[in-house]
Coordinates of C-alpha atoms in Angstrom, one line a residue:
M102 CA 48.0 -44.8 -172.1
I103 CA 46.1 -42.8 -169.5
R104 CA 43.0 -43.1 -171.7
Y105 CA 43.2 -46.9 -171.8
I106 CA 43.9 -47.1 -168.0
K107 CA 40.6 -45.2 -167.5
K108 CA 38.9 -47.7 -169.9
Y109 CA 40.2 -50.6 -167.9
Y110 CA 39.2 -48.9 -164.6
E111 CA 35.7 -48.6 -166.0
V112 CA 35.7 -52.4 -166.6
L113 CA 37.6 -53.6 -163.5
G114 CA 36.6 -50.9 -160.9
N115 CA 38.4 -50.8 -157.6
K116 CA 40.2 -54.1 -158.2
I117 CA 42.8 -52.4 -160.3
I118 CA 43.4 -49.8 -157.5
I119 CA 43.9 -52.6 -155.0
L120 CA 46.4 -54.3 -157.4
L121 CA 48.3 -51.0 -157.8
I122 CA 48.5 -50.6 -154.0
I123 CA 49.9 -54.2 -153.7
M124 CA 52.4 -53.5 -156.5
Q125 CA 53.5 -50.2 -154.8
T126 CA 54.0 -52.0 -151.4
A127 CA 56.1 -54.7 -153.0
A128 CA 58.3 -52.2 -154.8
L129 CA 58.8 -50.1 -151.6
I130 CA 59.8 -53.1 -149.6
E131 CA 62.3 -54.2 -152.4
G132 CA 63.8 -50.7 -152.6
F133 CA 64.3 -50.2 -148.9
G134 CA 65.4 -53.8 -148.5
I135 CA 68.2 -53.2 -151.0
S136 CA 69.0 -49.9 -149.3
L137 CA 69.9 -51.8 -146.1
I138 CA 73.1 -52.8 -147.8
L139 CA 74.3 -49.2 -147.4
P140 CA 74.5 -49.3 -143.6
I141 CA 76.5 -52.5 -143.9
I142 CA 79.2 -50.9 -146.0
Q143 CA 79.0 -47.5 -144.3
N144 CA 82.2 -45.6 -143.3
E145 CA 83.0 -42.3 -141.7
E146 CA 82.6 -40.3 -144.9
L147 CA 79.0 -41.5 -145.2
E148 CA 77.8 -40.7 -141.7
N149 CA 75.8 -37.6 -142.8
N150 CA 73.9 -39.5 -145.5
R151 CA 70.2 -38.9 -145.1
L152 CA 69.3 -42.6 -145.9
L153 CA 71.6 -43.7 -143.1
Q154 CA 70.0 -41.3 -140.8
F155 CA 66.6 -42.8 -141.7
F156 CA 67.9 -46.3 -140.9
D157 CA 69.3 -45.0 -137.6
W158 CA 65.9 -43.6 -136.7
M159 CA 64.2 -46.9 -137.8
F160 CA 66.5 -49.1 -135.7
N161 CA 66.1 -46.8 -132.6
L162 CA 62.3 -46.9 -133.0
I163 CA 62.3 -50.7 -132.7
N164 CA 65.0 -50.5 -130.0
L165 CA 67.4 -52.7 -132.0
D166 CA 71.2 -52.3 -132.3
Q167 CA 72.6 -51.8 -135.8
S168 CA 74.8 -54.8 -135.6
L169 CA 75.6 -56.8 -138.7
I170 CA 73.5 -59.7 -137.7
N171 CA 70.5 -57.5 -136.9
M172 CA 70.8 -55.7 -140.2
L173 CA 71.0 -59.0 -142.1
I174 CA 67.9 -60.4 -140.3
V175 CA 65.9 -57.2 -141.1
L176 CA 67.1 -57.6 -144.7
I177 CA 65.9 -61.2 -144.9
I178 CA 62.6 -60.2 -143.3
F179 CA 62.1 -57.5 -145.9
F180 CA 62.6 -59.9 -148.8
I181 CA 60.5 -62.7 -147.3
L182 CA 57.7 -60.2 -146.8
R183 CA 58.2 -59.0 -150.4
A184 CA 58.0 -62.6 -151.7
I185 CA 54.7 -63.2 -149.8
I186 CA 53.2 -60.0 -151.3
L187 CA 54.4 -60.9 -154.8
V188 CA 52.8 -64.4 -154.6
F189 CA 49.5 -62.8 -153.6
Q190 CA 50.0 -60.1 -156.3
S191 CA 50.5 -62.8 -159.0
W192 CA 47.4 -64.7 -157.9
F193 CA 45.3 -61.5 -157.7
Q194 CA 46.6 -60.3 -161.1
A195 CA 45.8 -63.7 -162.7
E196 CA 42.3 -63.6 -161.3
I197 CA 41.8 -60.1 -162.7
I198 CA 43.1 -61.0 -166.2
S199 CA 41.1 -64.2 -166.5
N200 CA 37.9 -62.7 -165.2
N201 CA 38.4 -59.7 -167.5
L202 CA 38.6 -62.0 -170.6
I203 CA 35.4 -63.8 -169.5
N204 CA 33.5 -60.6 -168.8
M205 CA 34.6 -58.9 -172.0
R206 CA 33.4 -61.8 -174.1
K207 CA 30.2 -62.2 -172.2
N208 CA 29.4 -58.5 -172.3
L209 CA 30.2 -58.2 -176.0
V210 CA 28.0 -61.2 -176.9
L211 CA 25.1 -60.0 -174.7
S212 CA 25.4 -56.5 -176.2
L213 CA 25.3 -58.0 -179.6
I214 CA 22.2 -60.0 -178.8
H215 CA 20.4 -57.1 -177.2
S216 CA 21.4 -54.5 -179.9
D217 CA 19.0 -53.1 -182.4
Y218 CA 18.5 -55.5 -185.3
K219 CA 18.7 -52.8 -187.9
F220 CA 22.0 -51.6 -186.5
I221 CA 23.5 -55.1 -186.4
N222 CA 22.7 -55.5 -190.1
T223 CA 24.8 -52.5 -190.9
Q224 CA 27.9 -53.9 -189.2
S225 CA 30.6 -56.0 -190.8
R226 CA 30.3 -59.7 -189.8
G227 CA 34.0 -60.1 -190.4
T228 CA 34.8 -57.3 -188.0
I229 CA 32.5 -58.7 -185.3
S230 CA 33.9 -62.2 -185.7
N231 CA 37.5 -60.9 -185.6
V232 CA 36.9 -58.9 -182.5
L233 CA 35.2 -61.8 -180.7
N234 CA 37.7 -64.4 -181.7
N235 CA 41.0 -62.5 -182.0
E236 CA 41.1 -58.9 -181.0
I237 CA 39.5 -59.5 -177.6
E238 CA 42.4 -61.8 -176.8
R239 CA 44.8 -59.1 -177.6
V240 CA 42.9 -56.5 -175.5
N241 CA 43.2 -58.8 -172.5
F242 CA 46.9 -59.4 -173.4
A243 CA 47.3 -55.6 -173.4
L244 CA 45.9 -55.5 -169.9
D245 CA 48.4 -58.2 -168.8
Q246 CA 51.3 -56.2 -170.4
L247 CA 50.0 -52.9 -168.9
L248 CA 50.2 -54.4 -165.4
A249 CA 53.7 -55.8 -166.1
F250 CA 54.7 -52.3 -167.3
I251 CA 53.3 -50.7 -164.1
V252 CA 55.1 -53.2 -161.9
S253 CA 58.5 -52.5 -163.5
F254 CA 57.8 -48.7 -163.6
I255 CA 56.8 -48.4 -160.0
T256 CA 59.9 -50.5 -158.9
A257 CA 62.2 -48.2 -161.0
M258 CA 60.6 -45.1 -159.5
V259 CA 61.2 -46.5 -156.0
Y260 CA 64.9 -47.1 -156.8
L261 CA 65.2 -43.6 -158.2
L262 CA 63.5 -42.2 -155.0
V263 CA 66.2 -44.1 -152.9
A264 CA 68.9 -42.6 -155.1
L265 CA 67.3 -39.1 -154.7
I266 CA 67.5 -39.5 -150.9
I267 CA 71.1 -40.6 -151.0
S268 CA 72.3 -37.9 -153.5
P269 CA 69.9 -35.5 -155.2
V270 CA 72.7 -33.9 -157.3
V271 CA 73.8 -37.2 -158.9
T272 CA 70.2 -38.3 -159.5
I273 CA 69.2 -35.0 -161.2
F274 CA 72.4 -35.2 -163.3
L275 CA 71.4 -38.7 -164.4
A276 CA 67.8 -37.5 -165.2
I277 CA 69.2 -34.8 -167.5
L278 CA 71.4 -37.3 -169.3
S279 CA 68.4 -39.6 -169.8
I280 CA 66.3 -37.0 -171.7
P281 CA 67.5 -38.2 -175.2
I282 CA 66.4 -41.8 -174.3
G283 CA 63.0 -40.4 -173.4
L284 CA 62.7 -38.6 -176.7
I285 CA 63.7 -41.8 -178.6
M286 CA 61.1 -43.8 -176.6
L287 CA 58.3 -41.4 -177.5
R288 CA 59.1 -41.6 -181.2
L289 CA 59.2 -45.4 -181.2
N290 CA 55.9 -45.5 -179.3
K291 CA 54.2 -43.5 -181.9
M292 CA 55.5 -45.7 -184.7
T293 CA 54.4 -48.8 -182.8
S294 CA 50.9 -47.5 -182.2
K295 CA 50.5 -46.6 -185.9
S296 CA 51.7 -50.1 -187.0
S297 CA 49.4 -51.7 -184.5
K298 CA 46.3 -50.0 -186.0
A299 CA 47.4 -50.9 -189.6
L300 CA 47.7 -54.6 -188.5
T301 CA 44.2 -54.6 -186.9
D302 CA 42.7 -53.0 -190.0
G303 CA 44.3 -55.6 -192.2
S304 CA 43.2 -58.4 -190.0
N305 CA 39.6 -57.2 -190.2
K306 CA 39.7 -57.2 -194.0
Q307 CA 41.4 -60.6 -194.1
Q308 CA 38.7 -62.0 -191.7
N309 CA 35.9 -60.7 -194.0
F310 CA 37.4 -62.4 -197.0
V311 CA 37.9 -65.7 -195.1
L312 CA 34.2 -65.7 -194.1
E313 CA 33.0 -64.9 -197.6
I314 CA 35.2 -67.7 -199.1
I315 CA 33.8 -70.2 -196.5
E316 CA 30.2 -69.2 -197.0
N317 CA 30.5 -69.2 -200.8
I318 CA 32.9 -72.1 -201.3
K319 CA 30.3 -74.2 -203.2
Y320 CA 29.7 -71.5 -205.8
L321 CA 33.4 -70.6 -206.1
K322 CA 34.5 -74.2 -206.7
S323 CA 31.6 -75.3 -208.9
T324 CA 32.0 -72.2 -211.2
G325 CA 35.8 -71.9 -211.1
Q326 CA 35.4 -68.3 -210.0
Y327 CA 37.9 -68.5 -207.2
P328 CA 41.1 -67.0 -208.9
G329 CA 39.9 -63.4 -208.5
I330 CA 39.0 -63.6 -204.9
S331 CA 42.0 -65.8 -204.2
K332 CA 44.3 -63.1 -205.6
K333 CA 42.5 -60.4 -203.5
M334 CA 42.8 -62.6 -200.5
S335 CA 46.5 -63.2 -201.1
T336 CA 47.0 -59.4 -201.3
E337 CA 45.4 -58.9 -197.9
I338 CA 47.4 -61.7 -196.4
V339 CA 50.6 -60.1 -197.7
N340 CA 49.6 -56.7 -196.3
V341 CA 48.9 -58.2 -192.9
G342 CA 52.3 -60.0 -193.0
K343 CA 54.1 -56.7 -193.9
A344 CA 52.3 -54.9 -191.1
Y345 CA 53.2 -57.6 -188.6
R346 CA 56.9 -57.6 -189.7
K347 CA 57.1 -53.8 -189.3
L348 CA 55.6 -54.0 -185.8
K349 CA 57.9 -56.8 -184.7
F350 CA 61.0 -54.9 -186.1
I351 CA 60.1 -51.7 -184.1
Q352 CA 59.5 -53.7 -181.0
S353 CA 62.9 -55.6 -181.3
S354 CA 64.8 -52.5 -182.2
S355 CA 63.5 -50.5 -179.2
T356 CA 64.5 -53.3 -176.8
F357 CA 68.1 -53.7 -178.0
L358 CA 68.9 -50.0 -178.4
F359 CA 68.4 -49.0 -174.8
E360 CA 71.0 -51.1 -173.0
P361 CA 74.1 -49.5 -174.7
L362 CA 72.7 -46.0 -174.2
I363 CA 72.3 -46.7 -170.5
V364 CA 75.8 -48.1 -170.2
V365 CA 77.1 -44.9 -171.9
I366 CA 75.2 -42.7 -169.4
M367 CA 76.6 -44.7 -166.4
A368 CA 80.1 -44.4 -167.8
I369 CA 79.8 -40.6 -168.0
L370 CA 78.4 -40.5 -164.5
I371 CA 81.2 -42.5 -163.0
Y372 CA 83.9 -40.4 -164.7
F373 CA 82.4 -37.0 -163.8
F374 CA 81.7 -37.7 -160.1
T375 CA 84.8 -39.6 -159.3
E376 CA 87.4 -37.8 -161.4
V377 CA 85.9 -34.3 -161.7
R378 CA 83.8 -33.9 -158.5
K379 CA 86.0 -36.2 -156.4
S380 CA 82.9 -37.8 -154.8
N381 CA 83.1 -40.7 -152.4
I382 CA 83.7 -43.8 -154.4
I383 CA 81.6 -46.1 -152.1
E384 CA 78.6 -43.8 -152.4
I385 CA 79.0 -43.5 -156.2
L386 CA 79.3 -47.3 -156.6
F387 CA 76.2 -47.9 -154.4
L388 CA 74.4 -45.2 -156.4
L389 CA 75.4 -47.0 -159.6
F390 CA 74.0 -50.2 -158.2
I391 CA 70.7 -48.4 -157.4
F392 CA 70.7 -46.8 -160.8
R393 CA 71.4 -50.2 -162.4
Q394 CA 68.4 -51.7 -160.6
A395 CA 66.3 -48.7 -161.7
A396 CA 67.7 -49.0 -165.3
I397 CA 67.0 -52.8 -165.4
N398 CA 63.4 -52.1 -164.4
L399 CA 63.1 -49.2 -166.8
V400 CA 64.4 -51.4 -169.6
A401 CA 62.0 -54.1 -168.4
T402 CA 59.1 -51.6 -169.0
Q403 CA 59.9 -51.4 -172.7
A404 CA 58.9 -54.9 -173.7
P405 CA 55.4 -54.9 -172.0
Y406 CA 54.9 -51.3 -173.1
R407 CA 55.7 -52.1 -176.7
K408 CA 53.4 -55.1 -176.6
F409 CA 50.8 -52.9 -174.9
I410 CA 50.8 -50.2 -177.6
S411 CA 51.1 -52.9 -180.3
S412 CA 47.6 -53.8 -179.2
V413 CA 46.3 -50.3 -179.5
G414 CA 44.5 -51.2 -182.7
S415 CA 42.8 -54.1 -181.0
M416 CA 41.7 -51.9 -178.0
E417 CA 40.4 -49.2 -180.4
I418 CA 38.2 -51.5 -182.4
Y419 CA 37.0 -53.5 -179.3
F420 CA 36.1 -50.4 -177.3
K421 CA 34.6 -48.8 -180.4
L422 CA 32.4 -51.9 -181.1
Q423 CA 31.4 -52.3 -177.5
R424 CA 30.4 -48.6 -177.3
K425 CA 28.4 -48.7 -180.6
L426 CA 26.6 -51.8 -179.4
D427 CA 25.8 -50.2 -176.0
D428 CA 24.6 -47.1 -177.8
N429 CA 22.2 -49.1 -179.9
L430 CA 20.7 -51.4 -177.2
E431 CA 17.0 -52.2 -177.7
N432 CA 14.4 -51.0 -175.3
L433 CA 12.5 -54.2 -174.6
N434 CA 10.2 -52.4 -172.2
P435 CA 10.4 -55.0 -169.4
N436 CA 7.7 -53.1 -167.4
G437 CA 5.3 -53.1 -170.4
D438 CA 2.0 -55.0 -170.7
D439 CA 1.9 -58.7 -171.3
P440 CA 1.2 -59.5 -175.0
N441 CA -2.3 -60.8 -175.8
F442 CA -2.2 -62.9 -179.0
N443 CA -6.0 -63.3 -178.9
T444 CA -6.3 -59.8 -180.2
V445 CA -6.0 -58.4 -183.7
L446 CA -2.5 -57.4 -185.0
R447 CA -2.8 -54.1 -187.0
L448 CA -0.3 -52.3 -189.1
K449 CA -1.5 -48.9 -190.1
N450 CA 0.2 -46.6 -192.6
I451 CA 3.6 -48.2 -192.0
N452 CA 6.6 -46.8 -193.8
Y453 CA 10.1 -48.2 -193.6
I454 CA 13.4 -47.0 -195.2
Y455 CA 16.3 -49.4 -195.9
K456 CA 19.6 -48.1 -197.3
N457 CA 18.0 -44.7 -198.2
Q458 CA 15.2 -46.4 -200.2
K459 CA 11.6 -46.9 -199.2
A460 CA 11.2 -50.6 -198.5
L461 CA 7.6 -50.2 -197.3
N462 CA 5.2 -47.5 -198.5
N463 CA 2.1 -46.8 -196.4
I464 CA 1.4 -50.4 -195.5
S465 CA -1.9 -51.2 -193.7
L466 CA -3.1 -54.7 -192.8
E467 CA -4.9 -56.8 -190.2
I468 CA -4.1 -60.2 -188.8
K469 CA -6.9 -61.8 -186.8
P470 CA -6.0 -64.2 -184.0
K471 CA -5.8 -67.9 -184.8
T472 CA -5.9 -67.3 -188.6
T473 CA -3.5 -68.1 -191.4
V474 CA -2.3 -65.1 -193.4
A475 CA 0.0 -65.2 -196.4
F476 CA 2.3 -62.6 -198.0
V477 CA 3.1 -63.1 -201.7
G478 CA 5.0 -61.0 -204.2
S479 CA 8.2 -60.8 -206.0
S480 CA 11.6 -60.7 -204.2
G481 CA 12.2 -57.3 -202.6
S482 CA 8.6 -56.3 -202.6
G483 CA 8.5 -55.9 -198.8
K484 CA 7.2 -59.3 -197.5
S485 CA 10.0 -60.2 -195.2
T486 CA 10.4 -56.6 -194.0
T487 CA 6.8 -56.6 -193.0
A488 CA 7.2 -59.9 -191.2
N489 CA 10.3 -58.4 -189.4
I490 CA 8.2 -55.5 -188.2
I491 CA 5.5 -57.8 -186.9
S492 CA 8.1 -59.8 -185.1
S493 CA 9.4 -56.5 -183.6
L494 CA 12.9 -56.9 -185.1
L495 CA 12.4 -53.7 -187.1
K496 CA 10.8 -50.5 -186.0
P497 CA 8.8 -48.5 -188.7
E498 CA 9.9 -45.0 -189.5
T499 CA 6.2 -43.9 -189.3
G500 CA 2.9 -45.5 -188.8
N501 CA 1.3 -47.6 -186.0
F502 CA 1.7 -51.2 -185.0
M503 CA -1.0 -52.2 -182.7
M504 CA -1.8 -55.3 -180.7
G505 CA -5.5 -55.0 -180.0
E506 CA -5.9 -51.5 -178.6
K507 CA -2.3 -51.2 -177.4
A508 CA 0.7 -49.9 -179.3
I509 CA 3.5 -52.4 -179.6
S510 CA 5.8 -49.9 -177.8
D511 CA 3.6 -50.4 -174.7
I512 CA 4.1 -54.2 -174.8
N513 CA 6.9 -56.2 -173.0
L514 CA 8.9 -57.2 -176.1
S515 CA 10.8 -60.0 -174.3
K516 CA 7.5 -61.8 -173.5
Y517 CA 6.1 -60.9 -177.0
R518 CA 9.1 -62.5 -178.8
E519 CA 9.0 -65.6 -176.5
K520 CA 5.7 -66.4 -178.1
I521 CA 6.9 -66.0 -181.7
G522 CA 8.1 -68.9 -183.8
Y523 CA 10.1 -67.9 -186.9
V524 CA 11.4 -70.1 -189.7
T525 CA 13.5 -67.8 -191.8
Q526 CA 14.8 -68.2 -195.4
E527 CA 18.2 -69.0 -194.0
S528 CA 18.0 -72.2 -192.0
V529 CA 19.0 -71.7 -188.4
V530 CA 21.1 -74.6 -187.2
F531 CA 23.7 -75.0 -184.4
N532 CA 26.8 -77.1 -184.0
T533 CA 25.3 -79.7 -181.7
S534 CA 22.9 -82.7 -181.7
I535 CA 19.5 -82.9 -183.4
Q536 CA 17.8 -82.9 -180.0
E537 CA 19.7 -79.8 -178.7
N538 CA 19.1 -78.1 -182.1
I539 CA 15.4 -78.4 -181.4
S540 CA 15.3 -77.8 -177.7
L541 CA 18.0 -75.1 -177.7
W542 CA 19.6 -76.6 -174.5
R543 CA 16.4 -76.5 -172.4
K544 CA 16.9 -78.5 -169.2
K545 CA 13.3 -79.7 -169.0
L546 CA 12.2 -81.6 -172.1
N547 CA 8.9 -83.1 -173.2
F548 CA 10.4 -86.2 -174.8
K549 CA 7.0 -87.5 -176.1
K550 CA 6.3 -84.1 -177.9
L551 CA 9.9 -84.0 -179.1
E552 CA 9.8 -87.5 -180.6
N553 CA 6.4 -86.7 -182.2
I554 CA 7.7 -83.6 -183.9
I555 CA 10.9 -85.3 -185.0
D556 CA 8.8 -88.0 -186.6
Q557 CA 6.4 -85.5 -188.3
T558 CA 9.2 -83.5 -189.8
G559 CA 11.0 -86.6 -191.2
L560 CA 14.1 -86.2 -188.9
S561 CA 13.7 -89.7 -187.3
Q562 CA 16.7 -91.2 -189.1
L563 CA 19.0 -88.4 -188.2
F564 CA 17.9 -88.5 -184.6
E565 CA 18.2 -92.3 -184.3
N566 CA 21.7 -92.1 -185.8
N567 CA 22.6 -89.5 -183.1
K568 CA 23.9 -87.3 -185.8
N569 CA 25.6 -84.1 -184.8
V570 CA 25.2 -81.0 -186.9
N571 CA 28.6 -79.5 -187.9
D572 CA 29.4 -75.9 -188.6
S573 CA 26.5 -74.2 -190.4
G574 CA 24.9 -77.6 -191.0
N575 CA 27.1 -78.5 -193.9
N576 CA 26.6 -82.2 -193.2
L577 CA 22.9 -81.8 -193.7
S578 CA 20.9 -81.3 -197.0
G579 CA 19.1 -78.1 -197.5
G580 CA 15.8 -79.8 -196.9
E581 CA 17.1 -81.4 -193.6
R582 CA 18.3 -78.0 -192.4
Q583 CA 14.9 -76.4 -193.1
R584 CA 13.0 -79.2 -191.5
L585 CA 15.2 -78.9 -188.4
S586 CA 14.4 -75.2 -188.2
L587 CA 10.7 -76.0 -188.5
A588 CA 10.8 -78.7 -185.9
R589 CA 12.3 -76.3 -183.4
E590 CA 9.5 -73.8 -183.8
L591 CA 6.8 -76.5 -183.7
Y592 CA 8.3 -77.8 -180.4
R593 CA 8.0 -74.3 -178.8
D594 CA 4.7 -73.1 -177.5
S595 CA 4.5 -70.2 -179.8
E596 CA 1.3 -68.3 -180.5
L597 CA 2.5 -66.5 -183.7
L598 CA 4.3 -68.7 -186.2
I599 CA 6.1 -66.9 -189.1
L600 CA 7.2 -69.1 -192.0
D601 CA 9.4 -67.3 -194.4
E602 CA 9.8 -69.6 -197.4
A603 CA 9.8 -72.6 -195.0
T604 CA 9.4 -75.1 -197.9
S605 CA 11.7 -73.5 -200.4
S606 CA 14.4 -76.2 -200.0
V607 CA 12.3 -79.3 -199.9
D608 CA 10.9 -81.5 -202.6
S609 CA 7.1 -81.7 -203.4
I610 CA 6.5 -84.8 -201.3
L611 CA 8.1 -83.3 -198.2
E612 CA 6.5 -80.0 -199.0
S613 CA 3.1 -81.7 -198.8
Q614 CA 4.1 -83.3 -195.5
I615 CA 5.1 -80.0 -194.0
E616 CA 1.9 -78.4 -195.2
T617 CA 0.0 -81.1 -193.4
I618 CA 2.0 -80.4 -190.2
I619 CA 1.3 -76.6 -190.5
S620 CA -2.4 -77.2 -191.3
K621 CA -2.6 -79.0 -187.9
Q622 CA -1.5 -75.8 -186.2
K623 CA -4.3 -73.9 -187.8
N624 CA -6.9 -72.5 -185.4
D625 CA -4.4 -73.1 -182.5
K626 CA -2.0 -70.2 -183.3
T627 CA -1.7 -67.3 -185.7
I628 CA 0.3 -68.2 -188.8
I629 CA 2.0 -65.9 -191.3
I630 CA 3.3 -67.6 -194.4
I631 CA 5.7 -65.9 -196.9
A632 CA 5.8 -68.0 -200.1
H633 CA 6.6 -67.9 -203.7
R634 CA 4.9 -71.3 -204.3
L635 CA 1.2 -70.5 -204.3
S636 CA 0.3 -74.1 -203.6
T637 CA 1.4 -73.6 -200.0
I638 CA -1.1 -70.9 -199.3
K639 CA -4.3 -72.1 -200.9
S640 CA -6.0 -72.6 -197.6
A641 CA -4.9 -69.2 -196.1
D642 CA -7.7 -67.1 -194.5
M643 CA -6.2 -63.9 -196.0
I644 CA -3.6 -63.3 -198.7
Y645 CA -1.8 -59.9 -199.1
V646 CA -0.1 -59.3 -202.4
F647 CA 3.0 -57.1 -202.2
D648 CA 4.6 -55.1 -205.0
N649 CA 7.3 -52.5 -204.7
G650 CA 6.8 -51.9 -201.0
Q651 CA 3.0 -51.7 -201.2
I652 CA 0.0 -54.0 -200.7
V653 CA -1.7 -53.9 -204.0
E654 CA -4.2 -56.8 -203.6
S655 CA -5.8 -58.7 -200.7
G656 CA -8.3 -61.4 -200.3
K657 CA -8.7 -65.2 -200.3
F658 CA -7.1 -67.5 -202.9
D659 CA -10.1 -68.0 -205.0
E660 CA -11.0 -64.3 -204.9
L661 CA -7.6 -63.1 -205.9
I662 CA -7.2 -65.5 -208.8
Q663 CA -10.3 -63.9 -210.4
Y664 CA -9.0 -60.3 -210.1
N665 CA -6.8 -60.6 -213.2
G666 CA -4.0 -58.7 -211.4
I667 CA -0.5 -59.6 -210.1
F668 CA -1.7 -62.6 -208.2
T669 CA -3.5 -63.9 -211.3
N670 CA -0.3 -63.6 -213.2
L671 CA 1.7 -65.4 -210.5
A672 CA -0.9 -68.2 -210.6
K673 CA -0.7 -68.5 -214.4
K674 CA 3.1 -68.8 -214.2
Q675 CA 2.7 -71.7 -211.7
N676 CA 0.1 -73.4 -213.9
F677 CA -3.0 -72.6 -211.8
N678 CA -6.2 -72.5 -213.8

């Protein structure tokens, strides 16, 4: 538990210290307020009690007689003060918990956005989604339960302190009798922690399967291939259910077992000190009342503590993911030079390894400003990897990436990326309106430019119908999604436009329209086109042909088609003469 308290302290800072001080103050006021009952019921046999001597000193200090009315007034004042402190504590605690949830989500999302792209691609999307949507709630719930545990624990300790002042012998005797309860608690805590981790692991696997089913539902339904994955999914659901059942059983058992054990200990205490030690019955009864208050609070610690350790799995995976993201944050070089897209982009002897295989092997190329360059080749030949290096998403293992005479590592990457437009193979759409999909929630809009681009990309009907895009753009056709992605990049004032199979999901008529739009951008910005359809790159200023991670041919369209090489073969397959 100490380890997690330190983690929360790192997140919350001194706020948690202030809250603990408030809790301690409220507990002390309650403990000594209850103790004021002892002077009310005192008799001659209790005159030498140390707690009574303390109250004598306190009343003399404020020059107040120990009359019944005065003691009752002080008692009322104590509990009014305690109530005020507890109201403030509740407000402050709610403020801490709500802000913690906000900050955890914001920090995790920001860390995800600013982490290294290569690292992000190695992480499970199901795990990230599960942590953001589910586990982070349980981590915040664990904080709430931790604070509830601390409140009950501190209050119990204050009552035990009062008991120790009244009768050290009885209190120590009680502590010895409580050792078996402590051992049982430790064992149950370990079982709860283990079950919590099993539940979290199962939830991650289940989330992965859910995402895969949703993403591939069209294929699974159309081909009837869902029985296998449904069976596997059912197995994971059952496993999660079993882990949850085991966790709840341990929690419930630990709660119900302690009350009878405490009653047994109190019964032994009463018999021993009244019948064997012949102690004062009033003192013993008052001590039992104090012990009962301590026991109530100790038992009250069990529910929040069980719930806290039941979230151990969630805390482990959240803090682990946050740490891994923080360890892999990109260096965007905010103090670097401003990018100059009027200079040549050069890749020289670039090598890149992906999943222990060489994705790029000694690549060298030049892209002159305001020109259109095309990458062609079979799938997996290195085209998109090269584009991702040019966009600064990926960093080469070896080789140099230069912008003019400056290495890309000397450039401010935030400003560099702001000037890049990228239409990827996977259409990027958001669950919002067509307008906001294009503007990405910018406050200042150029409506004339926006309407012109919507018209050029054939999205006018969707815009006029005020159609909202649902999750993943499932209510749009493949062509509409790709046109929407293109419209977004055309709206931005980018200086480098990367089109990765931008026309792969549109028909030939719309493809021709998009090519016309792109051709109008020529000489205004640098354009990189990745395409399988050679018809889309006929007017490119330079074409690089990729094969097995290498550039094997380069030149203009008419030149390459005469080489009788890979490009010629590609052209023949697409009926180019």
